[in-house]
C-alpha cells in the first residue's frame, strides 16, 4: 500500500532532479533580471540632468549591456550550477547539453551516469545491465540513493528480450508489451516499467531498467546518453580483448623461447652410426635411452591434436618424464617405452593420441630395429622414392647400406641415420696391429 501511494504521488510531485533544475533556472534568471534593473537605475541616475528622454535611453542601454555582457555570464552560471548540483552528463536543454562530456568510460557510466539517469527519470529504483568481454551481462542496481552490484554476476537475459530491445532501440515501456506476454514476463522478472537499451552497430551492449516511466522531455537526453553508453561498453570490451591478446602474445613469445631451448636436443655421438636432425620443431620429441652396455634406444614422438598450447605443455611434461627415465638409468625396449608413454599421457588425460617411431641399435653396428605407431611417419633410403620400408605395428630390422636411412614426418624430413665407415675400418685394423706386435 505504501508503494502504491509513493508511485501515485510521484506522478504529481516533481522529482528531486526536476526541482533542483527548476530552482537553478529561477535563481539564474532572478540574478539576471536584478542586474538588468540595477543597470537601468544607474543609467537613469547618470542621465537625469542631461537628456529629457533619459528613460528610453536608460532602458535601451540596460538591454544592450545585459545582452552583450551579462547574458553569457548567466548561461555559464547556469551550466556550472547544473554540473555541480545535478549532473555533468544529463541536462534538460540543448544549450547545456553541448557542454556535457562527449565521451565517458565504463567506470563513469556505472558510478556517475547510471545514478544520474535514474534520478532524472524520477524512478525509485533502476537497474543497469552491462555486457562484458565474456559475453554475459553484469548487473548493478540503484535504489534510494545507493548503488550496489548484484551478487549474482552472471545476469542472464533472454534472447527474445534482446531481440525485442534491438527492434525498439528508442526504449520500450510495459504498456507497449500488452500483446507480448513473454516480454511482459521478462519485464516482471526485472521489476521494470521501462527499459532503455544501449545499442551500437545493431548489437545490444546493455540496458537501463527503470521502475517508473520517465517523462518524454527527459527521454530525449537519456536516449543520447544511451548511445554514448553503448559506445563506452564497446570500447571497454575492445580494449579488454586487446589487453588479453597482448598478454597471451607475450606469454607465447616467452614459451617459444623456452621451447627453443628445451627442444633443441643435442644428439649423442655413437660409434659406427651418425644421427642428424633436420627439424627444430617443438611438436617433435627426440630422446635416447640406454638399453645395455652397447645398446641404445631412441624415440621420435609427436602428439596429435590441433591445440598447440595444450600439446606444447603436454610435450614439455612428457619430455621431462623421458629425461627422468634416462637419469635413473632404467633399461628400456620397444614395448616398455610405448607402455610408459601411454601411461604418462593417460595421467594427463590426453585423449587426442600420438605417433612415434622407436629404434634400437648397438654400437659399431649398421642394423637398426624399428617400431612405428601412427601413419604419418615414413622410413626410406631414398629422397626420391618415399616408400615406407616398415609397416605399422610390426618390428622391422633394417641395414644401413651406402645410402642413409631417412625418417619423414608427413612431408618433412626430420632425421637421418648414416654409418661411419672410417670408424668401423679403424676398429677393425686396431686388433690387427696389436697381433702383429
PDB file of C-alpha atoms in Angstrom, residues 125-129 139 141 150 155-158 161 165 183-195 207-211:
ATOM      1  CA  UNK A 125      14.857   2.083  -8.485  1.00  0.00           C
ATOM      2  CA  UNK A 126      16.958   1.451 -11.540  1.00  0.00           C
ATOM      3  CA  UNK A 127      18.984  -1.473 -12.816  1.00  0.00           C
ATOM      4  CA  UNK A 128      21.928  -1.291 -15.216  1.00  0.00           C
ATOM      5  CA  UNK A 129      22.936  -4.318 -17.320  1.00  0.00           C
ATOM      6  CA  UNK A 139      24.033  -6.015 -13.324  1.00  0.00           C
ATOM      7  CA  UNK A 141      21.151  -1.522  -9.041  1.00  0.00           C
ATOM      8  CA  UNK A 150      24.090  -7.601  -7.846  1.00  0.00           C
ATOM      9  CA  UNK A 155      22.965 -11.846 -15.332  1.00  0.00           C
ATOM     10  CA  UNK A 156      21.037 -13.931 -17.851  1.00  0.00           C
ATOM     11  CA  UNK A 157      18.979 -12.054 -20.426  1.00  0.00           C
ATOM     12  CA  UNK A 158      16.560 -13.970 -22.605  1.00  0.00           C
ATOM     13  CA  UNK A 161      14.121  -9.793 -24.868  1.00  0.00           C
ATOM     14  CA  UNK A 165      15.050  -4.328 -27.413  1.00  0.00           C
ATOM     15  CA  UNK A 183       8.134  -9.939 -22.982  1.00  0.00           C
ATOM     16  CA  UNK A 184       5.776  -8.979 -20.184  1.00  0.00           C
ATOM     17  CA  UNK A 185       7.211 -11.832 -18.126  1.00  0.00           C
ATOM     18  CA  UNK A 186      10.731 -10.503 -18.716  1.00  0.00           C
ATOM     19  CA  UNK A 187       9.642  -7.056 -17.524  1.00  0.00           C
ATOM     20  CA  UNK A 188       8.121  -8.628 -14.418  1.00  0.00           C
ATOM     21  CA  UNK A 189      11.325 -10.543 -13.636  1.00  0.00           C
ATOM     22  CA  UNK A 190      13.302  -7.309 -13.894  1.00  0.00           C
ATOM     23  CA  UNK A 191      10.664  -5.431 -11.863  1.00  0.00           C
ATOM     24  CA  UNK A 192      10.734  -2.877 -14.630  1.00  0.00           C
ATOM     25  CA  UNK A 193       8.235  -0.437 -16.096  1.00  0.00           C
ATOM     26  CA  UNK A 194      10.574   0.983 -18.722  1.00  0.00           C
ATOM     27  CA  UNK A 195      13.742  -0.319 -20.430  1.00  0.00           C
ATOM     28  CA  UNK A 207      20.231  -1.555 -20.993  1.00  0.00           C
ATOM     29  CA  UNK A 208      18.746   0.616 -18.272  1.00  0.00           C
ATOM     30  CA  UNK A 209      15.740  -0.806 -16.456  1.00  0.00           C
ATOM     31  CA  UNK A 210      13.563   1.686 -14.517  1.00  0.00           C
ATOM     32  CA  UNK A 211      10.753   1.132 -12.057  1.00  0.00           C
TER      33      UNK A 211
END
